[in-house]
Short mmCIF file of C-alpha atoms and ligand atoms in Angstrom, two decimals:
data_model
loop_
_atom_site.label_atom_id
_atom_site.label_comp_id
_atom_site.label_asym_id
_atom_site.label_seq_id
_atom_site.Cartn_x
_atom_site.Cartn_y
_atom_site.Cartn_z
CA MET A 84 23.36 33.53 -116.94
CA THR A 85 21.37 30.70 -115.42
CA SER A 86 17.80 31.43 -114.40
CA ASN A 87 15.49 30.09 -111.74
CA ASN A 88 13.94 27.72 -114.29
CA ASP A 89 17.19 25.91 -115.09
CA TRP A 90 17.91 25.18 -111.46
CA LEU A 91 14.43 24.14 -110.46
CA ASN A 92 14.19 21.69 -113.35
CA ARG A 93 17.59 20.17 -112.63
CA SER A 94 16.78 19.99 -108.92
CA LYS A 95 13.51 18.16 -109.59
CA GLN A 96 15.44 15.57 -111.63
CA ALA A 97 18.28 14.96 -109.21
CA VAL A 98 17.38 16.10 -105.69
CA TRP A 99 14.84 14.35 -103.49
CA HIS A 100 13.69 17.24 -101.31
CA PRO A 101 12.94 16.79 -97.59
CA CYS A 102 9.47 16.60 -96.08
CA THR A 103 7.92 16.88 -99.57
CA GLN A 104 5.56 14.92 -101.77
CA MET A 105 7.65 15.54 -104.88
CA LYS A 106 4.63 15.40 -107.18
CA ARG A 107 3.52 18.64 -105.59
CA HIS A 108 6.29 20.43 -107.46
CA GLU A 109 4.45 19.77 -110.74
CA THR A 110 2.27 22.73 -109.78
CA LEU A 111 4.15 24.51 -107.00
CA PRO A 112 7.57 25.63 -108.25
CA LEU A 113 10.72 25.07 -106.21
CA VAL A 114 12.54 28.27 -105.35
CA PRO A 115 16.23 28.20 -106.29
CA ILE A 116 18.23 30.53 -104.07
CA ALA A 117 21.37 32.13 -105.46
CA LYS A 118 22.56 33.97 -102.39
CA GLY A 119 21.77 35.20 -98.91
CA GLU A 120 22.20 38.62 -97.33
CA GLY A 121 21.19 39.28 -93.74
CA ALA A 122 17.54 38.34 -93.30
CA TRP A 123 17.07 38.05 -97.08
CA LEU A 124 17.25 35.27 -99.65
CA ILE A 125 17.78 36.18 -103.31
CA ASP A 126 16.85 33.95 -106.26
CA PHE A 127 18.55 33.64 -109.66
CA ASP A 128 16.16 36.15 -111.20
CA GLY A 129 17.01 38.73 -108.53
CA ASN A 130 13.78 38.43 -106.48
CA ARG A 131 14.25 38.95 -102.75
CA TYR A 132 12.47 37.06 -99.95
CA LEU A 133 12.47 37.92 -96.26
CA ASP A 134 13.51 34.72 -94.44
CA ALA A 135 10.76 34.88 -91.82
CA VAL A 136 11.35 31.24 -90.77
CA SER A 137 15.15 31.54 -90.32
CA SER A 138 15.65 28.80 -92.93
CA TRP A 139 13.84 26.13 -90.86
CA TRP A 140 14.65 27.75 -87.52
CA VAL A 141 18.44 27.56 -87.81
CA ASN A 142 19.60 31.04 -88.73
CA LEU A 143 20.28 33.48 -85.90
CA PHE A 144 22.39 36.36 -87.21
CA GLY A 145 21.51 36.51 -90.89
CA HIS A 146 22.88 34.87 -94.01
CA CYS A 147 26.56 35.42 -94.83
CA ASN A 148 27.19 37.05 -91.47
CA PRO A 149 30.69 38.60 -91.73
CA ARG A 150 31.82 37.49 -88.27
CA ILE A 151 30.81 33.87 -88.69
CA ASN A 152 32.16 33.82 -92.25
CA ASP A 153 35.57 35.06 -91.04
CA ALA A 154 35.74 32.54 -88.22
CA ILE A 155 35.04 29.63 -90.58
CA LYS A 156 37.53 30.89 -93.16
CA GLN A 157 40.28 31.08 -90.54
CA GLN A 158 39.50 27.62 -89.22
CA LEU A 159 39.45 26.26 -92.77
CA ASP A 160 43.11 27.11 -93.24
CA THR A 161 44.08 25.57 -89.90
CA LEU A 162 42.16 22.30 -89.42
CA GLU A 163 38.92 21.31 -91.11
CA HIS A 164 38.24 18.05 -89.27
CA VAL A 165 39.87 15.31 -87.27
CA ILE A 166 38.54 12.06 -85.77
CA LEU A 167 37.32 12.85 -82.24
CA ALA A 168 37.81 9.32 -80.85
CA GLY A 169 41.29 9.32 -79.37
CA PHE A 170 42.00 12.86 -80.62
CA THR A 171 40.90 16.34 -79.73
CA GLN A 172 41.20 19.89 -81.09
CA GLN A 173 40.93 23.50 -80.01
CA PRO A 174 37.41 24.47 -81.20
CA VAL A 175 35.68 21.44 -79.66
CA VAL A 176 37.40 21.97 -76.29
CA GLU A 177 36.63 25.69 -76.19
CA LEU A 178 33.03 25.18 -77.26
CA SER A 179 32.46 22.49 -74.62
CA GLU A 180 33.92 24.73 -71.92
CA ARG A 181 31.80 27.68 -72.92
CA LEU A 182 28.59 25.63 -73.15
CA ALA A 183 29.37 24.22 -69.70
CA GLU A 184 29.75 27.76 -68.35
CA LEU A 185 26.43 28.81 -69.85
CA THR A 186 24.42 25.79 -68.71
CA GLY A 187 26.15 24.27 -65.70
CA LEU A 188 26.20 20.97 -67.61
CA GLY A 189 29.87 20.06 -67.87
CA HIS A 190 30.02 17.11 -70.29
CA ALA A 191 29.38 17.61 -74.00
CA PHE A 192 28.71 14.74 -76.42
CA TYR A 193 28.47 15.78 -80.08
CA GLY A 194 26.39 14.68 -83.05
CA SER A 195 25.55 16.31 -86.35
CA ASP A 196 21.78 16.79 -86.58
CA GLY A 197 19.10 17.45 -84.03
CA ALA A 198 17.66 13.96 -84.38
CA SER A 199 21.02 12.42 -83.51
CA ALA A 200 21.10 14.53 -80.32
CA THR A 201 17.71 13.08 -79.38
CA GLU A 202 19.02 9.56 -80.06
CA ILE A 203 22.09 10.23 -77.91
CA ALA A 204 20.03 11.55 -74.98
CA LEU A 205 17.58 8.61 -75.09
CA LYS A 206 20.38 6.04 -75.29
CA MET A 207 22.41 7.72 -72.54
CA SER A 208 19.43 7.87 -70.22
CA PHE A 209 18.59 4.20 -70.71
CA HIS A 210 22.27 3.20 -70.36
CA TYR A 211 22.66 5.27 -67.19
CA TRP A 212 19.90 3.33 -65.44
CA ARG A 213 21.31 0.07 -66.77
CA ASN A 214 24.75 0.91 -65.39
CA LEU A 215 23.05 1.43 -62.04
CA GLY A 216 21.44 -2.01 -62.27
CA LEU A 217 17.97 -0.56 -62.95
CA THR A 218 17.48 -2.51 -66.17
CA GLU A 219 13.69 -2.18 -66.10
CA LYS A 220 13.83 1.56 -66.71
CA THR A 221 13.44 1.43 -70.48
CA GLY A 222 10.35 3.59 -71.15
CA PHE A 223 10.17 7.13 -72.45
CA ILE A 224 7.51 9.79 -71.99
CA SER A 225 6.91 12.74 -74.29
CA LEU A 226 4.20 15.36 -74.63
CA LYS A 227 1.23 15.09 -76.98
CA ASN A 228 2.07 16.81 -80.30
CA SER A 229 5.78 16.65 -79.46
CA TYR A 230 8.51 16.72 -82.11
CA HIS A 231 12.00 15.42 -81.47
CA GLY A 232 13.24 14.48 -84.95
CA GLU A 233 12.64 11.76 -87.49
CA THR A 234 15.18 8.97 -87.13
CA LEU A 235 13.53 5.86 -85.66
CA GLY A 236 14.40 6.52 -82.01
CA ALA A 237 13.54 10.20 -82.21
CA LEU A 238 10.34 9.42 -84.12
CA SER A 239 9.37 7.04 -81.30
CA VAL A 240 8.99 10.04 -78.98
CA THR A 241 7.55 12.31 -81.71
CA ASP A 242 3.77 12.68 -81.73
CA VAL A 243 3.00 14.19 -85.13
CA ALA A 244 0.68 11.75 -86.89
CA LEU A 245 1.69 12.82 -90.40
CA PHE A 246 5.34 12.00 -89.78
CA ARG A 247 4.77 9.00 -87.57
CA ASP A 248 1.84 6.88 -88.67
CA THR A 249 3.43 5.36 -91.80
CA TYR A 250 6.43 4.14 -89.80
CA ALA A 251 4.53 3.10 -86.67
CA PRO A 252 5.39 -0.62 -87.08
CA LEU A 253 9.09 0.26 -86.88
CA LEU A 254 8.85 2.36 -83.73
CA ARG A 255 9.29 1.60 -80.06
CA GLN A 256 6.29 2.26 -77.89
CA SER A 257 6.47 5.42 -75.82
CA HIS A 258 3.86 7.19 -73.74
CA GLN A 259 2.43 10.65 -74.45
CA VAL A 260 1.12 12.84 -71.65
CA MET A 261 -1.12 15.92 -71.88
CA SER A 262 0.48 18.86 -73.65
CA PRO A 263 0.51 22.12 -71.66
CA ASP A 264 0.05 24.11 -74.95
CA TRP A 265 -2.41 26.75 -73.69
CA ARG A 266 -4.53 26.58 -76.85
CA LEU A 267 -5.81 23.32 -75.33
CA ALA A 268 -6.98 24.91 -72.05
CA GLU A 269 -10.66 24.99 -71.16
CA PRO A 270 -12.45 28.31 -71.74
CA GLY A 271 -11.80 30.49 -68.71
CA GLU A 272 -8.91 28.36 -67.46
CA SER A 273 -5.69 30.36 -67.04
CA ARG A 274 -2.51 29.26 -68.83
CA GLU A 275 -0.90 28.57 -65.50
CA ASP A 276 -3.84 26.55 -64.14
CA TYR A 277 -3.89 24.51 -67.31
CA ALA A 278 -0.14 23.82 -67.04
CA GLU A 279 -0.70 22.68 -63.43
CA ARG A 280 -3.49 20.36 -64.56
CA CYS A 281 -1.18 18.84 -67.18
CA ALA A 282 1.53 18.40 -64.56
CA GLN A 283 -0.98 16.55 -62.38
CA SER A 284 -1.65 14.11 -65.20
CA LEU A 285 2.11 13.57 -65.54
CA ALA A 286 2.22 12.91 -61.79
CA ASP A 287 -0.58 10.34 -62.11
CA TYR A 288 1.29 8.53 -64.87
CA LEU A 289 4.64 8.54 -63.09
CA GLU A 290 3.16 7.31 -59.83
CA VAL A 291 2.17 4.08 -61.58
CA HIS A 292 4.93 3.70 -64.19
CA HIS A 293 8.10 5.30 -62.79
CA ALA A 294 9.89 1.99 -62.22
CA HIS A 295 9.75 1.32 -65.96
CA THR A 296 10.44 4.87 -67.09
CA ALA A 297 13.92 6.16 -68.02
CA ALA A 298 13.15 9.72 -69.08
CA LEU A 299 10.66 12.43 -69.91
CA ILE A 300 11.61 14.43 -73.00
CA VAL A 301 10.11 17.90 -73.55
CA GLU A 302 10.49 20.91 -75.82
CA PRO A 303 10.74 23.65 -73.16
CA LEU A 304 8.18 26.51 -73.49
CA VAL A 305 7.46 26.12 -77.23
CA GLN A 306 6.34 23.01 -79.10
CA GLY A 307 7.62 24.02 -82.51
CA ALA A 308 6.24 21.45 -84.93
CA ALA A 309 2.88 21.49 -83.08
CA GLY A 310 2.44 24.90 -84.73
CA MET A 311 4.41 26.94 -82.17
CA GLY A 312 2.31 25.80 -79.21
CA MET A 313 3.42 27.78 -76.16
CA TYR A 314 3.09 27.02 -72.46
CA HIS A 315 3.59 28.36 -68.96
CA PRO A 316 7.01 27.66 -67.39
CA VAL A 317 5.39 26.25 -64.23
CA TYR A 318 4.96 23.01 -66.18
CA LEU A 319 8.74 22.64 -66.37
CA GLN A 320 9.10 23.31 -62.65
CA ARG A 321 6.57 20.60 -61.84
CA ALA A 322 8.14 18.22 -64.37
CA ARG A 323 11.53 18.73 -62.70
CA GLU A 324 10.05 18.06 -59.23
CA LEU A 325 8.29 14.93 -60.43
CA CYS A 326 11.36 13.60 -62.25
CA ASP A 327 13.38 14.07 -59.05
CA ARG A 328 10.72 12.40 -56.91
CA TYR A 329 10.39 9.39 -59.21
CA GLN A 330 14.00 8.91 -60.37
CA VAL A 331 13.28 9.76 -63.98
CA HIS A 332 15.56 11.86 -66.22
CA LEU A 333 14.39 15.15 -67.65
CA ILE A 334 15.61 15.68 -71.22
CA ALA A 335 15.24 19.26 -72.47
CA ASP A 336 15.12 19.26 -76.27
CA GLU A 337 16.17 22.85 -76.97
CA ILE A 338 17.17 22.06 -80.54
CA ALA A 339 14.74 24.73 -81.77
CA VAL A 340 14.33 26.96 -78.72
CA GLY A 341 17.94 27.23 -77.49
CA PHE A 342 20.25 30.18 -78.17
CA GLY A 343 17.96 33.04 -77.27
CA ARG A 344 14.87 32.02 -79.22
CA THR A 345 12.54 32.23 -76.21
CA GLY A 346 14.05 35.40 -74.74
CA THR A 347 16.62 33.74 -72.47
CA MET A 348 19.75 31.96 -73.65
CA PHE A 349 18.03 28.64 -72.94
CA ALA A 350 14.28 28.19 -72.46
CA HIS A 351 14.51 26.07 -69.29
CA GLU A 352 16.14 29.02 -67.48
CA GLN A 353 12.70 30.65 -67.35
CA ALA A 354 11.52 27.87 -65.04
CA GLY A 355 14.65 28.11 -62.87
CA ILE A 356 15.45 24.44 -63.46
CA LYS A 357 18.30 22.35 -64.81
CA PRO A 358 17.63 19.32 -67.02
CA ASP A 359 19.64 16.08 -66.81
CA PHE A 360 20.23 16.24 -70.55
CA LEU A 361 20.13 19.30 -72.79
CA CYS A 362 19.91 18.74 -76.57
CA LEU A 363 21.09 21.61 -78.75
CA SER A 364 21.42 22.04 -82.51
CA LYS A 365 19.86 24.30 -85.19
CA GLY A 366 20.95 27.81 -84.09
CA ILE A 367 24.14 26.50 -82.48
CA THR A 368 26.21 27.33 -85.60
CA GLY A 369 24.06 30.32 -86.53
CA GLY A 370 22.52 28.16 -89.27
CA TYR A 371 25.82 27.50 -91.04
CA LEU A 372 26.87 23.90 -90.48
CA PRO A 373 25.26 20.76 -89.06
CA LEU A 374 26.22 20.33 -85.42
CA SER A 375 24.35 19.02 -82.39
CA VAL A 376 25.34 18.39 -78.82
CA VAL A 377 23.96 16.71 -75.72
CA LEU A 378 25.11 18.31 -72.48
CA THR A 379 24.83 16.38 -69.25
CA THR A 380 25.74 16.31 -65.57
CA ASP A 381 28.65 14.93 -63.57
CA VAL A 382 26.29 12.35 -62.07
CA VAL A 383 25.43 10.92 -65.48
CA TYR A 384 29.02 11.10 -66.68
CA GLN A 385 30.36 9.28 -63.61
CA ALA A 386 27.93 6.38 -64.09
CA PHE A 387 29.72 5.57 -67.37
CA TYR A 388 33.29 6.08 -66.06
CA HIS A 389 34.66 2.59 -65.39
CA VAL A 390 37.29 0.00 -66.35
CA ASP A 391 34.53 -1.98 -68.11
CA VAL A 392 34.38 -0.89 -71.77
CA THR A 393 30.70 -1.74 -72.16
CA ARG A 394 29.76 0.65 -69.34
CA GLY A 395 31.08 3.44 -71.55
CA PHE A 396 28.93 5.25 -74.08
CA LEU A 397 29.88 3.47 -77.30
CA HIS A 398 28.13 5.77 -79.73
CA SER A 399 29.64 7.80 -82.54
CA HIS A 400 29.06 9.77 -85.71
CA SER A 401 31.82 10.30 -88.29
CA TYR A 402 31.65 14.09 -88.06
CA THR A 403 31.39 14.22 -84.25
CA GLY A 404 32.72 17.58 -83.02
CA ASN A 405 33.64 18.82 -86.52
CA ALA A 406 36.17 21.64 -86.13
CA LEU A 407 34.59 24.00 -88.69
CA ALA A 408 31.16 23.62 -87.11
CA CYS A 409 32.53 24.14 -83.60
CA ARG A 410 34.37 27.25 -84.79
CA ALA A 411 31.13 28.62 -86.24
CA ALA A 412 29.44 27.91 -82.89
CA LEU A 413 32.19 29.78 -81.04
CA ALA A 414 31.66 32.78 -83.34
CA VAL A 415 27.94 32.63 -82.51
CA LEU A 416 28.70 32.66 -78.76
CA ASP A 417 31.09 35.60 -79.30
CA ILE A 418 28.28 37.56 -80.97
CA PHE A 419 25.92 36.79 -78.07
CA ARG A 420 28.53 38.07 -75.60
CA ASP A 421 29.88 41.09 -77.46
CA GLU A 422 26.55 42.43 -78.69
CA ASP A 423 24.52 41.61 -75.59
CA VAL A 424 22.02 39.87 -77.85
CA ILE A 425 19.65 38.60 -75.14
CA GLU A 426 19.16 42.07 -73.71
CA SER A 427 18.81 43.86 -77.03
CA ASN A 428 16.38 41.20 -78.30
CA ARG A 429 14.23 41.92 -75.27
CA THR A 430 13.81 45.55 -76.29
CA ARG A 431 13.34 44.71 -79.94
CA ALA A 432 10.78 41.97 -79.21
CA ALA A 433 8.62 44.46 -77.30
CA TRP A 434 8.82 46.88 -80.22
CA PHE A 435 8.00 44.12 -82.76
CA SER A 436 5.05 42.95 -80.64
CA ALA A 437 3.66 46.47 -80.74
CA LEU A 438 4.00 46.51 -84.54
CA MET A 439 1.99 43.29 -84.66
CA GLU A 440 -1.05 44.67 -82.90
CA PRO A 441 -3.17 44.86 -86.09
CA ILE A 442 -2.66 41.10 -86.54
CA TYR A 443 -3.66 40.43 -82.96
CA ARG A 444 -6.87 42.40 -83.44
CA HIS A 445 -7.82 40.86 -86.80
CA PRO A 446 -11.07 38.82 -86.60
CA LYS A 447 -9.49 35.94 -88.56
CA ALA A 448 -6.56 35.64 -86.13
CA GLN A 449 -6.92 33.25 -83.22
CA TYR A 450 -4.63 32.42 -80.28
CA PHE A 451 -2.09 35.13 -81.11
CA ARG A 452 0.96 34.17 -79.07
CA HIS A 453 4.49 35.30 -78.46
CA THR A 454 7.59 34.00 -76.66
CA GLY A 455 10.94 35.76 -77.10
CA MET A 456 11.69 35.93 -80.83
CA ILE A 457 8.76 33.74 -81.92
CA TRP A 458 5.31 35.07 -82.82
CA ALA A 459 2.44 32.84 -83.97
CA LEU A 460 -1.28 32.80 -84.62
CA ASP A 461 -3.87 30.35 -85.87
CA VAL A 462 -5.82 31.49 -88.90
CA VAL A 463 -9.57 30.97 -88.89
CA THR A 464 -10.01 29.29 -92.26
CA GLU A 465 -12.06 26.54 -93.86
CA ARG A 466 -9.62 25.98 -96.72
CA PRO A 467 -7.85 22.62 -96.57
CA ASP A 468 -5.08 24.06 -98.77
CA PHE A 469 -4.50 27.09 -96.55
CA ALA A 470 -0.80 26.40 -95.88
CA ASN A 471 0.04 26.13 -99.61
CA ARG A 472 -1.95 29.20 -100.56
CA CYS A 473 -0.49 31.22 -97.74
CA PHE A 474 3.04 30.23 -98.74
CA GLN A 475 2.44 31.32 -102.34
CA GLN A 476 0.65 34.53 -101.39
CA ALA A 477 3.50 35.50 -99.07
CA MET A 478 6.22 34.66 -101.61
CA ALA A 479 4.47 36.92 -104.12
CA GLN A 480 4.92 39.71 -101.56
CA GLY A 481 8.56 38.87 -100.91
CA VAL A 482 8.18 36.99 -97.62
CA LEU A 483 9.07 33.37 -96.90
CA LEU A 484 6.32 32.04 -94.61
CA ARG A 485 5.80 28.36 -94.06
CA PRO A 486 2.63 27.80 -92.04
CA MET A 487 2.07 24.50 -90.24
CA GLY A 488 -1.58 23.64 -90.90
CA LYS A 489 -3.46 26.77 -89.85
CA SER A 490 -0.66 28.06 -87.64
CA LEU A 491 1.28 30.93 -89.14
CA TYR A 492 4.44 32.01 -87.41
CA PHE A 493 7.24 34.56 -87.53
CA MET A 494 10.59 33.27 -86.31
CA PRO A 495 13.10 35.61 -87.93
CA PRO A 496 16.87 35.90 -87.72
CA TYR A 497 17.68 38.25 -84.82
CA VAL A 498 18.97 40.87 -87.28
CA VAL A 499 15.54 41.92 -88.62
CA ASP A 500 14.59 45.58 -88.28
CA GLY A 501 11.26 47.39 -87.89
CA GLU A 502 10.78 47.76 -91.62
CA GLU A 503 11.16 44.02 -92.15
CA VAL A 504 8.74 43.27 -89.33
CA SER A 505 6.27 45.70 -90.91
CA LEU A 506 6.56 43.78 -94.18
CA PHE A 507 5.67 40.59 -92.29
CA VAL A 508 2.70 42.40 -90.70
CA SER A 509 1.31 43.77 -93.98
CA THR A 510 1.75 40.41 -95.70
CA THR A 511 0.01 38.59 -92.86
CA LEU A 512 -2.86 41.10 -92.86
CA SER A 513 -3.39 40.56 -96.58
CA ILE A 514 -3.48 36.80 -96.00
CA LEU A 515 -6.01 37.21 -93.19
CA ASP A 516 -8.11 39.58 -95.30
CA ALA A 517 -8.26 36.99 -98.09
CA GLU A 518 -9.84 34.41 -95.77
C1 PLP B 847 14.29 20.33 -85.68
C2 PLP B 847 14.07 19.65 -84.40
C3 PLP B 847 14.64 18.38 -84.14
C4 PLP B 847 15.39 17.59 -85.17
O1 PLP B 847 16.52 18.24 -85.65
P1 PLP B 847 17.11 17.83 -87.09
O2 PLP B 847 18.37 18.59 -87.20
O3 PLP B 847 16.07 18.26 -88.08
O4 PLP B 847 17.29 16.37 -87.08
C5 PLP B 847 14.43 17.83 -82.89
N1 PLP B 847 13.74 18.48 -81.94
C6 PLP B 847 13.19 19.69 -82.15
C7 PLP B 847 12.46 20.35 -81.05
C8 PLP B 847 13.32 20.30 -83.39
O5 PLP B 847 12.72 21.47 -83.63
#
């Protein structure tokens, strides 16, 4: 029998782990996971951890979900993958049709990771304007504290200093506008009024710079990497109006918030708007396989449709439209349909919010916030090592929490029950009490 220790030592030798100063693992042990079961992760020594972060926001219906497992197994014995340039296959066609039905965006371009979806949307937007002869429209706007991925193009519109500053000399300039995250509102200012004020500052920028701007990219309703910053949907309405007025694309990066996370299938629905580009990934395969997609409109698609090869979108990834990943995504959409997930999540979210009341009332909890299946709070703490301590304290109680700075959040797979939510609540209360 191998134990946790064997695997963590071998991993430290051979695996360079993401988003990690590896020296940190001299004191903080890696956690080798042997298997997954619903909302739980189990290590090689048999310890169980509630996956309260959905394995970096990707898992929707639990680990080793029988329906998704079956779908992938069937596809595996039929066709695992085929080049998508010049060829097509059943899962990619069906998935594109069903995503078009759900979003009203009828053209699907596939990538593998979220960051590649961001790259695709930025390049398509720029190329669209170029195909129209508007070659000056090369600029991008994003929100303060935005996160859109970490490849160079995506990092150019990402505003997280820790990820960005080191690579700044490699990045294209982009412009950041006020974030509507309501934690930044003035005392006494309503969330809606603050969102309107932010929209006004976007209007001021666009009025001057629209001729040189290709697109505005936003994370609709929730800025994930900003520590689950949440905002009023009126901002998206205003952004849509302004983008229309000034001939600027609106890119909705729903890589984290798509697929029911905010309480509707897609977050932008809550503003009653349609983006020009919709980026999806993470939950799209239920957290099984890397797949991303950019959905766009007929108008955009037609601007590339031409006898001239270079007016086409000459972009590709080797695993574009991978059949196994698309099959997993179709199984995810089947679960949404057959189990009426959006509706049942609505009931469950209200119940879970009620269970969280003791957190909300705790004197060390600030800005308690909730959208759909995401709950977050900022912890009043002076400790610079809060995030590390909190992670370790929670793991000791059997809960995987991964705070961002002082922001602690609960973003579980949709299969959690009341008992599991109560475990999150008691763990969080003990963390708050220790501050
Ligand atoms: C995670 C994330 C990305 C990047 O996706 P990767 O698959 O990690 O490249 C982009 N945008 C948002 C909003 C995300 O949360």
